[in-house]
Coordinates of C-alpha atoms in Angstrom, one line a residue:
Chain A
M1346 CA 23.3 23.2 63.3
P1347 CA 22.7 20.4 60.8
A1348 CA 24.6 17.1 61.0
Q1349 CA 27.7 16.5 58.9
P1350 CA 26.8 14.9 55.8
V1351 CA 27.6 11.2 55.5
F1352 CA 28.0 11.7 51.6
S1353 CA 28.9 14.6 49.6
A1354 CA 30.0 15.1 46.1
D1355 CA 31.7 18.5 46.2
S1356 CA 32.4 21.0 43.4
I1357 CA 32.1 18.4 40.7
G1358 CA 32.9 19.4 37.2
K1359 CA 32.2 17.3 34.2
S1360 CA 32.3 17.9 30.4
F1361 CA 31.4 15.6 27.6
G1362 CA 33.6 16.7 24.7
P1363 CA 32.9 20.4 24.1
R1364 CA 29.8 20.4 26.3
T1365 CA 30.1 21.3 29.8
I1366 CA 27.4 19.7 32.0
L1367 CA 28.7 20.4 35.4
K1368 CA 30.7 23.4 36.4
A1369 CA 30.8 23.3 40.1
A1370 CA 27.9 21.1 41.3
S1371 CA 27.7 19.8 44.8
V1372 CA 25.1 17.4 46.5
W1373 CA 25.1 16.0 50.0
A1374 CA 23.2 13.5 52.2
R1375 CA 22.8 13.6 56.0
E1376 CA 22.0 10.6 58.2
G1377 CA 18.2 10.0 58.5
Q1378 CA 17.4 12.8 55.8
I1379 CA 16.1 12.6 52.4
T1380 CA 17.8 15.3 50.0
V1381 CA 16.0 15.9 46.9
L1382 CA 18.0 17.1 43.8
F1383 CA 15.8 19.0 41.3
G1384 CA 16.7 20.4 38.1
R1385 CA 15.5 20.5 34.4
N1386 CA 15.9 17.5 32.2
G1387 CA 19.5 17.2 30.9
C1388 CA 20.8 19.6 33.3
G1389 CA 23.1 16.9 34.8
K1390 CA 21.4 15.5 37.9
S1391 CA 21.9 11.9 36.8
T1392 CA 25.6 12.7 35.9
L1393 CA 26.2 14.0 39.2
L1394 CA 24.8 11.1 41.0
K1395 CA 26.8 8.7 38.8
I1396 CA 30.0 10.6 39.6
G1397 CA 29.1 10.4 43.2
A1398 CA 28.5 6.6 42.9
G1399 CA 31.8 6.2 41.2
L1400 CA 30.4 5.2 37.8
L1401 CA 31.6 8.2 36.0
R1402 CA 34.9 10.1 36.4
A1403 CA 34.7 13.8 37.3
D1404 CA 37.0 16.4 35.6
H1405 CA 37.4 18.0 39.0
G1406 CA 35.8 17.8 42.5
V1407 CA 36.0 15.3 45.2
V1408 CA 33.5 12.7 46.7
L1409 CA 33.3 12.4 50.4
F1410 CA 31.8 9.3 51.9
A1411 CA 31.9 7.9 55.4
G1412 CA 34.8 10.0 56.4
R1413 CA 36.9 9.4 53.5
A1414 CA 37.8 11.6 50.5
Y1415 CA 37.8 10.0 47.0
L1416 CA 39.1 11.7 44.0
R1417 CA 38.3 8.7 41.8
P1418 CA 35.7 6.8 43.6
R1419 CA 34.7 3.4 42.4
L1420 CA 31.3 1.9 43.2
P1421 CA 32.5 -1.5 44.5
E1422 CA 34.7 0.3 47.1
L1423 CA 32.0 2.7 48.1
A1424 CA 29.4 -0.1 48.2
S1425 CA 31.4 -2.1 50.5
R1426 CA 31.5 0.9 52.9
G1427 CA 27.7 1.3 52.8
L1428 CA 26.6 3.2 49.7
F1429 CA 24.0 2.0 47.3
Y1430 CA 23.3 3.4 43.9
L1431 CA 19.8 2.9 42.5
P1432 CA 19.7 3.7 38.7
D1433 CA 16.8 5.1 36.9
R1434 CA 16.1 1.7 35.6
D1435 CA 17.6 -1.8 35.3
L1436 CA 19.4 -2.3 38.6
L1437 CA 18.3 -6.0 38.6
S1438 CA 19.3 -8.5 36.0
R1439 CA 16.5 -9.3 33.6
R1440 CA 17.5 -13.0 33.5
L1441 CA 17.9 -13.9 37.1
T1442 CA 14.9 -14.2 39.5
V1443 CA 14.3 -11.5 42.0
R1444 CA 14.9 -14.2 44.8
A1445 CA 18.2 -15.2 43.4
Q1446 CA 19.3 -11.4 43.4
I1447 CA 18.0 -10.8 46.8
R1448 CA 20.0 -13.9 48.0
A1449 CA 23.0 -12.3 46.6
V1450 CA 22.5 -9.2 48.8
E1451 CA 21.8 -11.3 51.8
W1452 CA 25.0 -13.4 51.1
R1453 CA 27.1 -10.2 51.0
F1454 CA 25.6 -8.1 53.7
G1455 CA 23.6 -10.5 56.0
G1456 CA 20.1 -9.4 56.9
T1457 CA 17.0 -11.3 58.1
R1458 CA 14.4 -8.7 57.1
S1459 CA 13.9 -9.6 53.5
A1460 CA 10.6 -11.3 54.2
E1461 CA 9.2 -8.3 56.1
I1462 CA 10.6 -5.8 53.5
L1463 CA 9.2 -7.9 50.5
E1464 CA 5.8 -7.9 52.3
R1465 CA 5.9 -4.2 53.0
L1466 CA 6.7 -3.5 49.5
G1467 CA 3.9 -5.9 48.2
I1468 CA 6.2 -8.0 46.1
H1469 CA 6.4 -11.1 48.4
G1470 CA 4.5 -13.2 45.9
L1471 CA 6.5 -12.2 42.8
V1472 CA 10.1 -13.0 44.0
D1473 CA 10.2 -16.2 41.9
R1474 CA 9.8 -14.2 38.6
T1475 CA 12.5 -12.4 36.7
P1476 CA 12.3 -8.6 36.4
A1477 CA 11.4 -8.9 32.8
E1478 CA 8.2 -10.6 33.9
L1479 CA 7.2 -7.7 36.2
S1480 CA 5.4 -4.6 35.5
G1481 CA 7.3 -1.1 35.8
G1482 CA 6.0 -0.5 39.2
E1483 CA 6.6 -4.0 40.5
R1484 CA 10.2 -3.9 39.1
R1485 CA 10.8 -0.6 40.8
R1486 CA 9.4 -2.0 44.2
A1487 CA 11.7 -4.9 43.7
E1488 CA 14.6 -2.6 43.2
I1489 CA 13.8 -0.6 46.2
A1490 CA 13.5 -3.8 48.3
T1491 CA 16.9 -4.9 47.2
A1492 CA 18.2 -1.5 48.3
W1493 CA 16.4 -1.8 51.7
I1494 CA 17.5 -5.3 52.4
R1495 CA 21.0 -4.1 51.9
A1496 CA 20.4 -1.5 54.6
P1497 CA 22.8 1.0 53.2
R1498 CA 24.3 4.0 55.0
C1499 CA 23.7 6.1 51.9
L1500 CA 21.3 5.6 49.0
L1501 CA 21.6 7.5 45.8
A1502 CA 18.4 7.0 43.9
D1503 CA 18.1 8.4 40.4
E1504 CA 14.5 9.2 39.4
P1505 CA 12.9 6.7 41.7
F1506 CA 9.3 7.8 40.9
A1507 CA 9.6 7.9 37.0
G1508 CA 7.2 6.1 35.0
I1509 CA 5.3 4.5 38.0
N1510 CA 1.6 4.9 39.0
S1511 CA 0.6 6.9 42.3
S1512 CA 0.0 3.9 44.3
D1513 CA 3.5 2.4 43.6
A1514 CA 4.9 5.9 44.3
E1515 CA 3.3 6.0 47.7
V1516 CA 4.7 2.6 48.6
I1517 CA 8.2 3.8 47.5
T1518 CA 7.7 7.1 49.4
E1519 CA 6.8 5.1 52.6
A1520 CA 10.0 2.8 51.9
F1521 CA 12.2 6.0 51.6
R1522 CA 10.9 7.3 54.9
C1523 CA 11.4 4.0 56.6
L1524 CA 15.0 3.8 55.3
A1525 CA 15.6 7.4 56.5
Q1526 CA 14.2 6.5 60.0
E1527 CA 16.6 3.6 60.1
G1528 CA 19.5 6.2 59.6
C1529 CA 20.1 6.0 55.9
A1530 CA 21.1 9.2 54.2
I1531 CA 19.1 9.4 50.9
V1532 CA 19.6 11.6 47.8
A1533 CA 16.8 11.2 45.3
T1534 CA 16.4 13.1 41.9
G1535 CA 13.2 13.4 39.9
H1536 CA 10.5 15.6 38.4
E1537 CA 7.6 14.6 40.5
V1538 CA 7.5 17.9 42.3
R1539 CA 4.6 17.2 44.8
Q1540 CA 5.8 13.8 45.6
L1541 CA 9.4 14.8 46.1
M1542 CA 8.7 17.9 48.0
D1543 CA 6.5 16.0 50.4
T1544 CA 9.2 13.4 50.9
A1545 CA 12.1 15.7 51.3
D1546 CA 13.9 17.1 54.3
D1547 CA 16.4 19.1 52.2
I1548 CA 16.1 20.5 48.5
V1549 CA 19.1 21.1 46.2
W1550 CA 18.4 22.8 42.9
M1551 CA 20.6 22.3 39.9
A1552 CA 20.8 24.9 37.3
A1553 CA 23.4 26.0 34.7
G1554 CA 25.8 23.5 35.8
T1555 CA 25.7 24.4 39.5
T1556 CA 23.8 23.6 42.5
H1557 CA 22.0 25.8 45.1
G1558 CA 21.1 24.5 48.6
M1559 CA 17.5 25.5 49.1
G1560 CA 17.1 24.2 52.7
T1561 CA 13.7 22.7 53.7
P1562 CA 10.8 22.2 51.3
D1563 CA 9.0 25.1 52.8
K1564 CA 12.0 27.4 52.5
A1565 CA 12.5 26.2 48.9
S1566 CA 8.9 26.7 47.9
Q1567 CA 9.2 30.4 49.0
H1568 CA 12.4 31.0 46.9
E1569 CA 11.2 33.3 44.3
Q1570 CA 13.7 32.3 41.5
F1571 CA 13.2 28.6 42.3
R1572 CA 9.6 28.9 42.1
R1573 CA 9.7 30.9 38.8
E1574 CA 12.3 28.9 37.0
Y1575 CA 11.5 25.3 38.1
L1576 CA 8.5 24.8 40.2
G1577 CA 6.2 26.8 38.1
A1578 CA 2.5 26.0 38.8
A1579 CA 3.2 22.8 40.6
R1580 CA 3.8 24.4 44.1
R1581 CA 1.6 27.3 44.3
Chain B
M1027 CA 37.0 -13.3 68.5
R1028 CA 35.2 -10.1 67.3
R1029 CA 38.4 -8.4 66.2
T1030 CA 39.0 -11.6 64.0
T1031 CA 35.6 -11.4 62.5
E1032 CA 36.1 -7.7 61.7
R1033 CA 39.4 -8.4 60.2
T1034 CA 37.9 -11.1 58.0
H1035 CA 35.2 -8.8 56.8
L1036 CA 37.7 -6.2 56.0
A1037 CA 39.7 -8.8 54.0
V1038 CA 36.3 -9.7 52.1
D1039 CA 35.8 -6.0 51.4
S1040 CA 39.3 -5.3 50.2
I1041 CA 39.2 -8.2 47.7
G1042 CA 35.7 -7.4 46.6
L1043 CA 34.6 -11.1 46.8
P1044 CA 31.8 -11.9 44.3
Y1045 CA 28.6 -13.9 45.1
P1046 CA 29.8 -17.5 44.5
R1047 CA 26.5 -18.7 42.9
Y1048 CA 26.8 -15.8 40.3
L1049 CA 30.3 -16.5 39.7
G1050 CA 29.2 -20.0 38.9
T1051 CA 26.9 -18.7 36.4
V1052 CA 29.5 -16.6 34.7
I1053 CA 31.8 -19.5 34.4
R1054 CA 29.0 -21.7 32.9
R1055 CA 28.3 -19.0 30.4
S1056 CA 32.0 -18.7 29.6
V1057 CA 32.1 -22.5 28.8
L1058 CA 29.1 -22.1 26.5
V1059 CA 30.4 -19.0 24.8
W1060 CA 33.8 -20.2 24.3
L1061 CA 32.5 -23.4 22.7
L1062 CA 30.3 -21.3 20.4
V1063 CA 33.2 -18.9 19.4
R1064 CA 35.4 -22.0 18.6
I1065 CA 32.7 -23.7 16.6
T1066 CA 32.0 -20.4 14.7
Y1067 CA 35.7 -20.0 14.0
V1068 CA 35.8 -23.6 12.5
V1069 CA 32.6 -23.0 10.5
V1070 CA 33.7 -19.7 9.1
L1071 CA 37.1 -21.1 8.2
M1072 CA 35.6 -23.9 6.5
A1073 CA 33.2 -21.7 4.7
G1074 CA 36.1 -19.6 3.6
V1075 CA 38.0 -22.7 2.4
L1076 CA 35.1 -24.1 0.5
S1077 CA 33.9 -20.8 -1.1
F1078 CA 37.1 -19.1 -1.9
G1079 CA 39.6 -21.9 -1.9
L1080 CA 42.1 -20.0 0.1
L1081 CA 43.3 -23.3 1.5
S1082 CA 43.0 -27.0 0.4
L1083 CA 40.4 -28.9 2.3
P1084 CA 43.0 -30.9 4.4
E1085 CA 44.8 -27.6 5.3
G1086 CA 41.4 -26.1 6.2
I1087 CA 40.6 -29.1 8.5
S1088 CA 44.2 -28.8 10.1
A1089 CA 43.8 -25.1 10.7
G1090 CA 40.5 -25.5 12.3
L1091 CA 41.5 -28.3 14.5
H1092 CA 45.0 -26.8 15.4
P1093 CA 44.7 -22.9 15.1
A1094 CA 47.9 -20.8 15.6
W1095 CA 48.5 -19.6 19.2
T1096 CA 47.6 -15.9 18.2
I1097 CA 44.2 -17.2 16.9
R1098 CA 43.7 -19.2 20.1
V1099 CA 44.6 -16.2 22.1
F1100 CA 42.2 -14.1 20.1
L1101 CA 39.4 -16.6 20.4
V1102 CA 39.8 -16.7 24.2
M1103 CA 39.5 -12.7 24.3
V1104 CA 36.5 -12.8 22.0
A1105 CA 34.9 -15.4 24.4
A1106 CA 35.7 -13.2 27.4
F1107 CA 34.5 -10.0 25.8
L1108 CA 31.3 -11.6 24.7
V1109 CA 30.5 -12.9 28.2
W1110 CA 31.0 -9.3 29.4
W1111 CA 28.8 -8.0 26.8
D1112 CA 26.1 -10.4 27.6
R1113 CA 26.3 -9.5 31.3
R1114 CA 26.1 -5.8 30.4
R1115 CA 23.2 -6.4 27.9
S1116 CA 21.2 -8.4 30.6
H1117 CA 22.0 -5.6 33.2
E1118 CA 24.0 -7.7 35.4
L1119 CA 26.9 -5.3 36.1
L1120 CA 25.4 -2.8 38.4
L1121 CA 23.9 -4.9 41.2
H1122 CA 27.3 -6.8 41.7
A1123 CA 29.0 -3.5 41.8
N1124 CA 26.5 -2.4 44.5
L1125 CA 27.5 -5.5 46.4
G1126 CA 31.1 -4.4 46.3
A1127 CA 32.2 -7.1 44.0
A1128 CA 35.3 -6.0 42.0
P1129 CA 34.6 -6.4 38.2
G1130 CA 38.0 -8.0 37.8
W1131 CA 36.6 -11.2 39.3
F1132 CA 34.2 -11.8 36.5
W1133 CA 36.8 -10.8 33.7
T1134 CA 39.4 -13.1 35.4
A1135 CA 36.8 -15.9 35.7
S1136 CA 35.8 -15.6 32.0
L1137 CA 39.4 -15.5 30.7
L1138 CA 40.7 -18.2 33.0
T1139 CA 37.7 -20.5 31.9
A1140 CA 38.2 -20.0 28.3
L1141 CA 42.0 -20.4 28.6
V1142 CA 41.6 -23.7 30.5
L1143 CA 39.0 -24.9 27.9
D1144 CA 41.4 -24.0 25.2
V1145 CA 44.4 -25.7 26.7
A1146 CA 42.4 -28.8 27.5
I1147 CA 40.6 -29.2 24.2
Q1148 CA 43.7 -28.4 22.3
A1149 CA 45.6 -31.2 24.2
I1150 CA 43.0 -33.7 23.4
L1151 CA 42.7 -32.6 19.7
E1152 CA 46.7 -33.1 19.5
M1153 CA 46.4 -36.6 20.7
L1154 CA 43.9 -37.5 18.1

């Protein structure tokens, strides 16, 4: 019997004007596990994560986090209870140095591991630069470091592997595994099928405004419709 | 002792306290932006006076130095909006939301800073 989710966005519906993006979509994250949300471009993965993080208001549905139900969640409230939302880009301010932004996280949530985490992510020598002075991969690693230093109960990561090279992706995968080992519940989205399937403990597939729990990556890759309509040649 | 510490943390969480150094940065920017907005108002007003002759020059100078309270409120709001827009443009909203800081802190800081400057500078100008 799997553990109860720490986080779940349940039966979420969302329309933008006449266009319905989400009909009844759900995603969840369990302690120490990495849930990967797959789906085609524009199917509503980012919208679902933003609703889960309290950045967008759902038309219907409920967000459950750390034992509380929220009809209208707001990120500051969820964040103070342990949620961290990592957007597909620009988590960090372009103007302030990475060090200044990490200090803000340490001030708010404490933490004495920043030196170790920065070292593990290979950005300890870059902290006095602003994110605008970093490459895409370095910036992504700095963002992941910020999330890791916060030590969240739940991390919602929108396309963490988008636009970065394979060596950066390996470092980030390792960081996610470490975070999960420390008990963090992670939801990640993306299109990097091999990378994400190898990282995931649980797969959720989004299609036509709704979601399907696919189970473990092995189970998911045996699912005929999922293989045919999403994985294609990537997982044969 | 532990219960007191937990209560303090709960209080900090419930009011969404912002990182003080960053709040200082927002206040410094608010000072700068309010000054720019006020100077721009005077420059635009004087340009209007000189170009279109809407007011005489002494009336234009008087209106520039002693704007009506509605205009002063408008300039304060514009300054606060520009500070927010600048924060948004440089991607400074999300990290602080992730830190649990209520956005109201930054709006209030910008508005109050502009308001205090407006009242103080206007009081000085009235004395001249």
